Amino acid sequence: GENVEQHPSTLSVQEGDSAVIKCTYSDSASNYFPWYKQELGKRPQLIIDIRSNVGEKKDQRIAVTLNKTAKHFSLHITETQPEDSAVYFCAASGGSNYKLTFGKGTLLTVNP
Amino acid sequence: NAGVTQTPKFQVLKTGQSMTLQCAQDMNHEYMSWYRQDPGMGLRLIHYSVGAGITDQGEVPNGYNVSRSTTEDFPLRLLSAAPSQTSVYFCASSWDTGWGQPLHFGNGTRLTVT
C-alpha cells in the first residue's frame, strides 16, 4: 500500500517568515495530493490540493509543489501569521479521496 | 446543513465492552469513512464506504465493523474494546470519490478504553 512520509514533525518560525513542509510518497500510481490543517482540538480541514498533472498550485499565501519523478510534494506558506499555527497533514491517493493515506503531521508554531 | 455529526463526543469503556460510534451527514454525500488519530501517527483509515450497501477495509480495520444501510449514516462498531483502541475517531465524508472533493470531517469522538 501507499506510504507517506512527512517532515519535519515540528516547525517553529517567526511571524512573517516562510514555512515549508515536505512529504514523500511510495506509490507511483498516486495522483491526488491534498493538504489538511488541524487547529488544536478541532477537525482537519482541506486547505489546498494538487493533482499529478500539475506541478504547482497557489492560493494566496499557500502554495503546493509536486515532483512526480522524485515522488515528493511540499507545502509552502509565506508571510506566516500566528493563526497559521496548527498541525498540517499531507496525504496521497490513487484517486481523490479514495483510500487517502495521510502523513504523520507537522506541528507548525508561528511566534509573534 | 449540520454537516457531519458524530456522537458521542467522549466515551470511556472498559476492556471487552462493545459500543457504536455514530456518524451522520446531511449533505447527501456518497463517500464516507472512519479515521483514527493517535499522537505521532497521523490519521489512519479504518473503513470506508462509496455508497449505501458498500463498505471496504482501510489500513487498520481489525477490531472494528461498519455498515452503510442508508446514505446518511455510517456507524462504527467496536466489538470488544481494547486499550489499543484508545484514540480520537473522525468520521469524514465527501460528495463522491471524484478528484477535488474535500473531505468534510466531523468533530471527532475521544474514546478511552481502560
PDB file of C-alpha atoms in Angstrom:
ATOM      1  CA  GLY A   1       0.000   0.000   0.000  1.00  0.00           C
ATOM      2  CA  GLU A   2       0.852   3.682  -0.074  1.00  0.00           C
ATOM      3  CA  ASN A   3       3.306   5.091   2.461  1.00  0.00           C
ATOM      4  CA  VAL A   4       3.564   8.839   3.083  1.00  0.00           C
ATOM      5  CA  GLU A   5       6.494  10.317   4.976  1.00  0.00           C
ATOM      6  CA  GLN A   6       6.219  13.880   6.277  1.00  0.00           C
ATOM      7  CA  HIS A   7       8.987  16.177   7.567  1.00  0.00           C
ATOM      8  CA  PRO A   8       9.603  17.918   9.825  1.00  0.00           C
ATOM      9  CA  SER A   9       7.410  16.737  12.663  1.00  0.00           C
ATOM     10  CA  THR A  10       7.663  20.152  14.338  1.00  0.00           C
ATOM     11  CA  LEU A  11       8.473  23.554  12.855  1.00  0.00           C
ATOM     12  CA  SER A  12       8.803  26.871  14.637  1.00  0.00           C
ATOM     13  CA  VAL A  13       9.061  30.142  12.706  1.00  0.00           C
ATOM     14  CA  GLN A  14       8.846  33.847  13.398  1.00  0.00           C
ATOM     15  CA  GLU A  15       5.812  35.746  12.200  1.00  0.00           C
ATOM     16  CA  GLY A  16       6.376  36.913   8.650  1.00  0.00           C
ATOM     17  CA  ASP A  17       8.838  34.149   7.787  1.00  0.00           C
ATOM     18  CA  SER A  18       8.109  31.348   5.339  1.00  0.00           C
ATOM     19  CA  ALA A  19       7.417  27.747   6.302  1.00  0.00           C
ATOM     20  CA  VAL A  20       7.993  24.651   4.179  1.00  0.00           C
ATOM     21  CA  ILE A  21       6.695  21.154   4.916  1.00  0.00           C
ATOM     22  CA  LYS A  22       7.809  18.228   2.767  1.00  0.00           C
ATOM     23  CA  CYS A  23       6.223  14.864   2.017  1.00  0.00           C
ATOM     24  CA  THR A  24       7.298  11.833   0.052  1.00  0.00           C
ATOM     25  CA  TYR A  25       5.091   9.017  -1.172  1.00  0.00           C
ATOM     26  CA  SER A  26       5.845   5.485  -2.268  1.00  0.00           C
ATOM     27  CA  ASP A  27       3.152   4.522  -4.791  1.00  0.00           C
ATOM     28  CA  SER A  28       3.903   5.886  -8.252  1.00  0.00           C
ATOM     29  CA  ALA A  29       0.205   5.415  -9.114  1.00  0.00           C
ATOM     30  CA  SER A  30      -0.849   8.106  -6.618  1.00  0.00           C
ATOM     31  CA  ASN A  31      -2.204  11.136  -8.411  1.00  0.00           C
ATOM     32  CA  TYR A  32      -4.024  13.243  -5.821  1.00  0.00           C
ATOM     33  CA  PHE A  33      -2.260  15.132  -3.008  1.00  0.00           C
ATOM     34  CA  PRO A  34      -4.325  17.214  -0.559  1.00  0.00           C
ATOM     35  CA  TRP A  35      -3.134  19.144   2.480  1.00  0.00           C
ATOM     36  CA  TYR A  36      -5.217  19.455   5.634  1.00  0.00           C
ATOM     37  CA  LYS A  37      -4.888  21.884   8.525  1.00  0.00           C
ATOM     38  CA  GLN A  38      -5.978  20.927  12.032  1.00  0.00           C
ATOM     39  CA  GLU A  39      -6.143  23.556  14.746  1.00  0.00           C
ATOM     40  CA  LEU A  40      -5.868  22.408  18.338  1.00  0.00           C
ATOM     41  CA  GLY A  41      -8.945  20.447  19.397  1.00  0.00           C
ATOM     42  CA  LYS A  42     -10.655  20.877  16.044  1.00  0.00           C
ATOM     43  CA  ARG A  43     -11.337  18.841  12.945  1.00  0.00           C
ATOM     44  CA  PRO A  44      -8.968  18.678   9.952  1.00  0.00           C
ATOM     45  CA  GLN A  45      -9.880  20.971   7.075  1.00  0.00           C
ATOM     46  CA  LEU A  46      -8.694  20.958   3.483  1.00  0.00           C
ATOM     47  CA  ILE A  47      -6.525  23.970   2.630  1.00  0.00           C
ATOM     48  CA  ILE A  48      -5.151  23.088  -0.796  1.00  0.00           C
ATOM     49  CA  ASP A  49      -4.740  20.107  -3.093  1.00  0.00           C
ATOM     50  CA  ILE A  50      -2.907  19.215  -6.278  1.00  0.00           C
ATOM     51  CA  ARG A  51      -3.231  16.611  -8.975  1.00  0.00           C
ATOM     52  CA  SER A  52      -0.338  14.793 -10.599  1.00  0.00           C
ATOM     53  CA  ASN A  53      -0.676  16.572 -13.947  1.00  0.00           C
ATOM     54  CA  VAL A  54       0.089  19.923 -12.283  1.00  0.00           C
ATOM     55  CA  GLY A  55       3.495  20.925 -10.920  1.00  0.00           C
ATOM     56  CA  GLU A  56       2.465  23.832  -8.718  1.00  0.00           C
ATOM     57  CA  LYS A  57      -0.673  25.416  -7.335  1.00  0.00           C
ATOM     58  CA  LYS A  58      -1.087  28.652  -5.364  1.00  0.00           C
ATOM     59  CA  ASP A  59      -3.820  30.098  -3.208  1.00  0.00           C
ATOM     60  CA  GLN A  60      -2.873  33.435  -1.694  1.00  0.00           C
ATOM     61  CA  ARG A  61      -0.103  32.754   0.860  1.00  0.00           C
ATOM     62  CA  ILE A  62      -0.205  28.997   0.365  1.00  0.00           C
ATOM     63  CA  ALA A  63       1.396  27.005  -2.442  1.00  0.00           C
ATOM     64  CA  VAL A  64       1.990  23.341  -3.128  1.00  0.00           C
ATOM     65  CA  THR A  65       4.636  21.915  -5.443  1.00  0.00           C
ATOM     66  CA  LEU A  66       4.806  18.390  -6.787  1.00  0.00           C
ATOM     67  CA  ASN A  67       7.763  16.479  -8.210  1.00  0.00           C
ATOM     68  CA  LYS A  68       6.282  13.299  -9.617  1.00  0.00           C
ATOM     69  CA  THR A  69       9.623  11.889 -10.715  1.00  0.00           C
ATOM     70  CA  ALA A  70      11.067  12.139  -7.225  1.00  0.00           C
ATOM     71  CA  LYS A  71       7.694  11.316  -5.633  1.00  0.00           C
ATOM     72  CA  HIS A  72       7.658  14.247  -3.277  1.00  0.00           C
ATOM     73  CA  PHE A  73       5.450  17.271  -2.723  1.00  0.00           C
ATOM     74  CA  SER A  74       5.736  20.294  -0.473  1.00  0.00           C
ATOM     75  CA  LEU A  75       3.571  22.914   1.212  1.00  0.00           C
ATOM     76  CA  HIS A  76       4.854  26.474   1.259  1.00  0.00           C
ATOM     77  CA  ILE A  77       3.349  29.143   3.497  1.00  0.00           C
ATOM     78  CA  THR A  78       4.634  32.679   3.021  1.00  0.00           C
ATOM     79  CA  GLU A  79       4.290  35.649   5.375  1.00  0.00           C
ATOM     80  CA  THR A  80       3.248  33.390   8.223  1.00  0.00           C
ATOM     81  CA  GLN A  81       0.812  34.661  10.838  1.00  0.00           C
ATOM     82  CA  PRO A  82       0.036  33.375  14.357  1.00  0.00           C
ATOM     83  CA  GLU A  83      -3.275  31.962  13.075  1.00  0.00           C
ATOM     84  CA  ASP A  84      -1.281  29.652  10.793  1.00  0.00           C
ATOM     85  CA  SER A  85      -0.215  27.756  13.935  1.00  0.00           C
ATOM     86  CA  ALA A  86      -1.706  24.264  13.634  1.00  0.00           C
ATOM     87  CA  VAL A  87      -0.918  20.687  12.661  1.00  0.00           C
ATOM     88  CA  TYR A  88      -0.628  20.203   8.904  1.00  0.00           C
ATOM     89  CA  PHE A  89      -1.169  16.833   7.234  1.00  0.00           C
ATOM     90  CA  CYS A  90      -0.230  15.830   3.741  1.00  0.00           C
ATOM     91  CA  ALA A  91      -1.975  12.919   2.048  1.00  0.00           C
ATOM     92  CA  ALA A  92      -1.857  10.883  -1.121  1.00  0.00           C
ATOM     93  CA  SER A  93      -4.161   8.554  -3.008  1.00  0.00           C
ATOM     94  CA  GLY A  94      -4.531   6.830  -6.310  1.00  0.00           C
ATOM     95  CA  GLY A  95      -7.802   8.588  -6.941  1.00  0.00           C
ATOM     96  CA  SER A  96      -9.067  11.640  -4.999  1.00  0.00           C
ATOM     97  CA  ASN A  97     -10.442  10.723  -1.574  1.00  0.00           C
ATOM     98  CA  TYR A  98     -10.427   7.018  -2.281  1.00  0.00           C
ATOM     99  CA  LYS A  99      -8.338   5.474   0.489  1.00  0.00           C
ATOM    100  CA  LEU A 100      -6.367   8.589   1.315  1.00  0.00           C
ATOM    101  CA  THR A 101      -3.117   7.862   3.155  1.00  0.00           C
ATOM    102  CA  PHE A 102      -2.029  10.642   5.489  1.00  0.00           C
ATOM    103  CA  GLY A 103       1.405  11.650   6.694  1.00  0.00           C
ATOM    104  CA  LYS A 104       2.017  11.820  10.434  1.00  0.00           C
ATOM    105  CA  GLY A 105       1.622  15.573  10.588  1.00  0.00           C
ATOM    106  CA  THR A 106       3.731  18.680  11.212  1.00  0.00           C
ATOM    107  CA  LEU A 107       3.106  20.935  14.198  1.00  0.00           C
ATOM    108  CA  LEU A 108       3.721  24.474  12.957  1.00  0.00           C
ATOM    109  CA  THR A 109       4.167  27.197  15.549  1.00  0.00           C
ATOM    110  CA  VAL A 110       4.305  30.818  14.409  1.00  0.00           C
ATOM    111  CA  ASN A 111       5.820  33.035  17.077  1.00  0.00           C
ATOM    112  CA  PRO A 112       4.622  36.669  17.207  1.00  0.00           C
TER     113      PRO A 112
ATOM    114  CA  ASN B   1     -26.848  21.882   6.961  1.00  0.00           C
ATOM    115  CA  ALA B   2     -25.358  20.364  10.097  1.00  0.00           C
ATOM    116  CA  GLY B   3     -22.584  18.744   8.050  1.00  0.00           C
ATOM    117  CA  VAL B   4     -21.037  15.632   9.609  1.00  0.00           C
ATOM    118  CA  THR B   5     -22.316  14.873  13.103  1.00  0.00           C
ATOM    119  CA  GLN B   6     -20.553  12.440  15.406  1.00  0.00           C
ATOM    120  CA  THR B   7     -21.829  11.136  18.714  1.00  0.00           C
ATOM    121  CA  PRO B   8     -20.779  10.807  21.438  1.00  0.00           C
ATOM    122  CA  LYS B   9     -18.017  13.402  21.859  1.00  0.00           C
ATOM    123  CA  PHE B  10     -16.378  11.492  24.687  1.00  0.00           C
ATOM    124  CA  GLN B  11     -16.631   7.879  25.810  1.00  0.00           C
ATOM    125  CA  VAL B  12     -14.894   5.714  28.391  1.00  0.00           C
ATOM    126  CA  LEU B  13     -15.127   1.945  28.034  1.00  0.00           C
ATOM    127  CA  LYS B  14     -13.803  -0.982  29.976  1.00  0.00           C
ATOM    128  CA  THR B  15     -11.810  -3.652  28.169  1.00  0.00           C
ATOM    129  CA  GLY B  16     -14.154  -6.124  26.500  1.00  0.00           C
ATOM    130  CA  GLN B  17     -17.140  -3.805  26.261  1.00  0.00           C
ATOM    131  CA  SER B  18     -18.731  -3.065  22.921  1.00  0.00           C
ATOM    132  CA  MET B  19     -20.118   0.183  21.597  1.00  0.00           C
ATOM    133  CA  THR B  20     -21.119   2.002  18.450  1.00  0.00           C
ATOM    134  CA  LEU B  21     -19.786   5.377  17.354  1.00  0.00           C
ATOM    135  CA  GLN B  22     -22.412   7.205  15.372  1.00  0.00           C
ATOM    136  CA  CYS B  23     -21.804   9.284  12.250  1.00  0.00           C
ATOM    137  CA  ALA B  24     -24.450  11.057  10.222  1.00  0.00           C
ATOM    138  CA  GLN B  25     -24.211  13.538   7.358  1.00  0.00           C
ATOM    139  CA  ASP B  26     -26.959  15.621   5.789  1.00  0.00           C
ATOM    140  CA  MET B  27     -25.130  16.617   2.607  1.00  0.00           C
ATOM    141  CA  ASN B  28     -26.178  13.576   0.531  1.00  0.00           C
ATOM    142  CA  HIS B  29     -22.548  12.511   0.297  1.00  0.00           C
ATOM    143  CA  GLU B  30     -21.814   9.158  -1.309  1.00  0.00           C
ATOM    144  CA  TYR B  31     -18.383   8.635   0.237  1.00  0.00           C
ATOM    145  CA  MET B  32     -17.973   8.171   3.989  1.00  0.00           C
ATOM    146  CA  SER B  33     -15.008   6.997   6.007  1.00  0.00           C
ATOM    147  CA  TRP B  34     -13.663   6.496   9.504  1.00  0.00           C
ATOM    148  CA  TYR B  35     -10.188   7.526  10.639  1.00  0.00           C
ATOM    149  CA  ARG B  36      -8.429   7.199  13.948  1.00  0.00           C
ATOM    150  CA  GLN B  37      -5.921   9.780  15.117  1.00  0.00           C
ATOM    151  CA  ASP B  38      -3.166   8.865  17.535  1.00  0.00           C
ATOM    152  CA  PRO B  39      -0.288  11.110  18.685  1.00  0.00           C
ATOM    153  CA  GLY B  40       2.564  10.989  16.184  1.00  0.00           C
ATOM    154  CA  MET B  41       0.643   8.618  13.903  1.00  0.00           C
ATOM    155  CA  GLY B  42      -1.427  10.971  11.808  1.00  0.00           C
ATOM    156  CA  LEU B  43      -4.816   9.889  10.524  1.00  0.00           C
ATOM    157  CA  ARG B  44      -5.232   6.226   9.684  1.00  0.00           C
ATOM    158  CA  LEU B  45      -8.133   4.889   7.639  1.00  0.00           C
ATOM    159  CA  ILE B  46     -10.231   2.228   9.373  1.00  0.00           C
ATOM    160  CA  HIS B  47     -13.133   1.574   6.982  1.00  0.00           C
ATOM    161  CA  TYR B  48     -14.796   3.416   4.158  1.00  0.00           C
ATOM    162  CA  SER B  49     -17.938   3.301   2.028  1.00  0.00           C
ATOM    163  CA  VAL B  50     -18.540   4.526  -1.511  1.00  0.00           C
ATOM    164  CA  GLY B  51     -22.324   4.258  -1.233  1.00  0.00           C
ATOM    165  CA  ALA B  52     -25.184   2.652   0.620  1.00  0.00           C
ATOM    166  CA  GLY B  53     -24.631  -1.089   0.977  1.00  0.00           C
ATOM    167  CA  ILE B  54     -20.939  -0.877   0.014  1.00  0.00           C
ATOM    168  CA  THR B  55     -18.119  -0.924   2.559  1.00  0.00           C
ATOM    169  CA  ASP B  56     -14.457  -1.858   2.490  1.00  0.00           C
ATOM    170  CA  GLN B  57     -11.463  -2.036   4.780  1.00  0.00           C
ATOM    171  CA  GLY B  58      -8.847   0.611   5.199  1.00  0.00           C
ATOM    172  CA  GLU B  59      -5.404   0.463   6.748  1.00  0.00           C
ATOM    173  CA  VAL B  60      -6.358  -0.555  10.314  1.00  0.00           C
ATOM    174  CA  PRO B  61      -9.709  -2.428  10.225  1.00  0.00           C
ATOM    175  CA  ASN B  62      -9.114  -5.097  12.887  1.00  0.00           C
ATOM    176  CA  GLY B  63     -11.487  -4.860  15.837  1.00  0.00           C
ATOM    177  CA  TYR B  64     -13.978  -2.632  14.010  1.00  0.00           C
ATOM    178  CA  ASN B  65     -17.105  -3.270  11.967  1.00  0.00           C
ATOM    179  CA  VAL B  66     -19.128  -0.914   9.803  1.00  0.00           C
ATOM    180  CA  SER B  67     -22.341  -0.945   7.822  1.00  0.00           C
ATOM    181  CA  ARG B  68     -23.982   1.538   5.454  1.00  0.00           C
ATOM    182  CA  SER B  69     -27.703   0.888   5.280  1.00  0.00           C
ATOM    183  CA  THR B  70     -28.533   4.482   4.323  1.00  0.00           C
ATOM    184  CA  THR B  71     -26.670   7.272   2.553  1.00  0.00           C
ATOM    185  CA  GLU B  72     -26.767   9.406   5.694  1.00  0.00           C
ATOM    186  CA  ASP B  73     -25.420   7.060   8.373  1.00  0.00           C
ATOM    187  CA  PHE B  74     -22.135   5.213   8.770  1.00  0.00           C
ATOM    188  CA  PRO B  75     -21.772   3.750  12.292  1.00  0.00           C
ATOM    189  CA  LEU B  76     -18.520   2.257  13.551  1.00  0.00           C
ATOM    190  CA  ARG B  77     -18.800  -0.690  15.919  1.00  0.00           C
ATOM    191  CA  LEU B  78     -16.179  -1.792  18.398  1.00  0.00           C
ATOM    192  CA  LEU B  79     -16.885  -5.450  19.097  1.00  0.00           C
ATOM    193  CA  SER B  80     -14.692  -5.964  22.164  1.00  0.00           C
ATOM    194  CA  ALA B  81     -12.835  -2.820  23.186  1.00  0.00           C
ATOM    195  CA  ALA B  82      -9.103  -2.997  23.897  1.00  0.00           C
ATOM    196  CA  PRO B  83      -6.758  -0.351  25.379  1.00  0.00           C
ATOM    197  CA  SER B  84      -5.060  -0.143  21.955  1.00  0.00           C
ATOM    198  CA  GLN B  85      -8.292   1.343  20.621  1.00  0.00           C
ATOM    199  CA  THR B  86      -7.924   4.401  22.817  1.00  0.00           C
ATOM    200  CA  SER B  87      -7.871   7.179  20.233  1.00  0.00           C
ATOM    201  CA  VAL B  88      -9.719  10.068  18.660  1.00  0.00           C
ATOM    202  CA  TYR B  89     -12.052   8.871  15.929  1.00  0.00           C
ATOM    203  CA  PHE B  90     -13.061  11.039  13.000  1.00  0.00           C
ATOM    204  CA  CYS B  91     -15.803  10.375  10.521  1.00  0.00           C
ATOM    205  CA  ALA B  92     -15.378  12.091   7.139  1.00  0.00           C
ATOM    206  CA  SER B  93     -17.492  12.339   4.011  1.00  0.00           C
ATOM    207  CA  SER B  94     -17.354  13.774   0.524  1.00  0.00           C
ATOM    208  CA  TRP B  95     -19.755  14.174  -2.371  1.00  0.00           C
ATOM    209  CA  ASP B  96     -18.141  11.267  -4.153  1.00  0.00           C
ATOM    210  CA  THR B  97     -14.663   9.920  -4.783  1.00  0.00           C
ATOM    211  CA  GLY B  98     -14.022  12.293  -7.641  1.00  0.00           C
ATOM    212  CA  TRP B  99     -10.893  14.423  -7.648  1.00  0.00           C
ATOM    213  CA  GLY B 100     -11.012  17.707  -5.799  1.00  0.00           C
ATOM    214  CA  GLN B 101     -13.816  16.764  -3.450  1.00  0.00           C
ATOM    215  CA  PRO B 102     -12.786  17.906   0.023  1.00  0.00           C
ATOM    216  CA  LEU B 103     -13.299  15.550   2.903  1.00  0.00           C
ATOM    217  CA  HIS B 104     -15.710  17.011   5.464  1.00  0.00           C
ATOM    218  CA  PHE B 105     -14.755  15.841   8.923  1.00  0.00           C
ATOM    219  CA  GLY B 106     -16.927  15.535  11.993  1.00  0.00           C
ATOM    220  CA  ASN B 107     -15.809  16.946  15.334  1.00  0.00           C
ATOM    221  CA  GLY B 108     -14.438  13.633  16.492  1.00  0.00           C
ATOM    222  CA  THR B 109     -15.093  11.168  19.300  1.00  0.00           C
ATOM    223  CA  ARG B 110     -12.471  10.822  22.019  1.00  0.00           C
ATOM    224  CA  LEU B 111     -12.500   7.213  23.208  1.00  0.00           C
ATOM    225  CA  THR B 112     -10.651   5.886  26.231  1.00  0.00           C
ATOM    226  CA  VAL B 113     -10.502   2.157  26.949  1.00  0.00           C
ATOM    227  CA  THR B 114      -9.360   1.190  30.438  1.00  0.00           C
TER     228      THR B 114
END
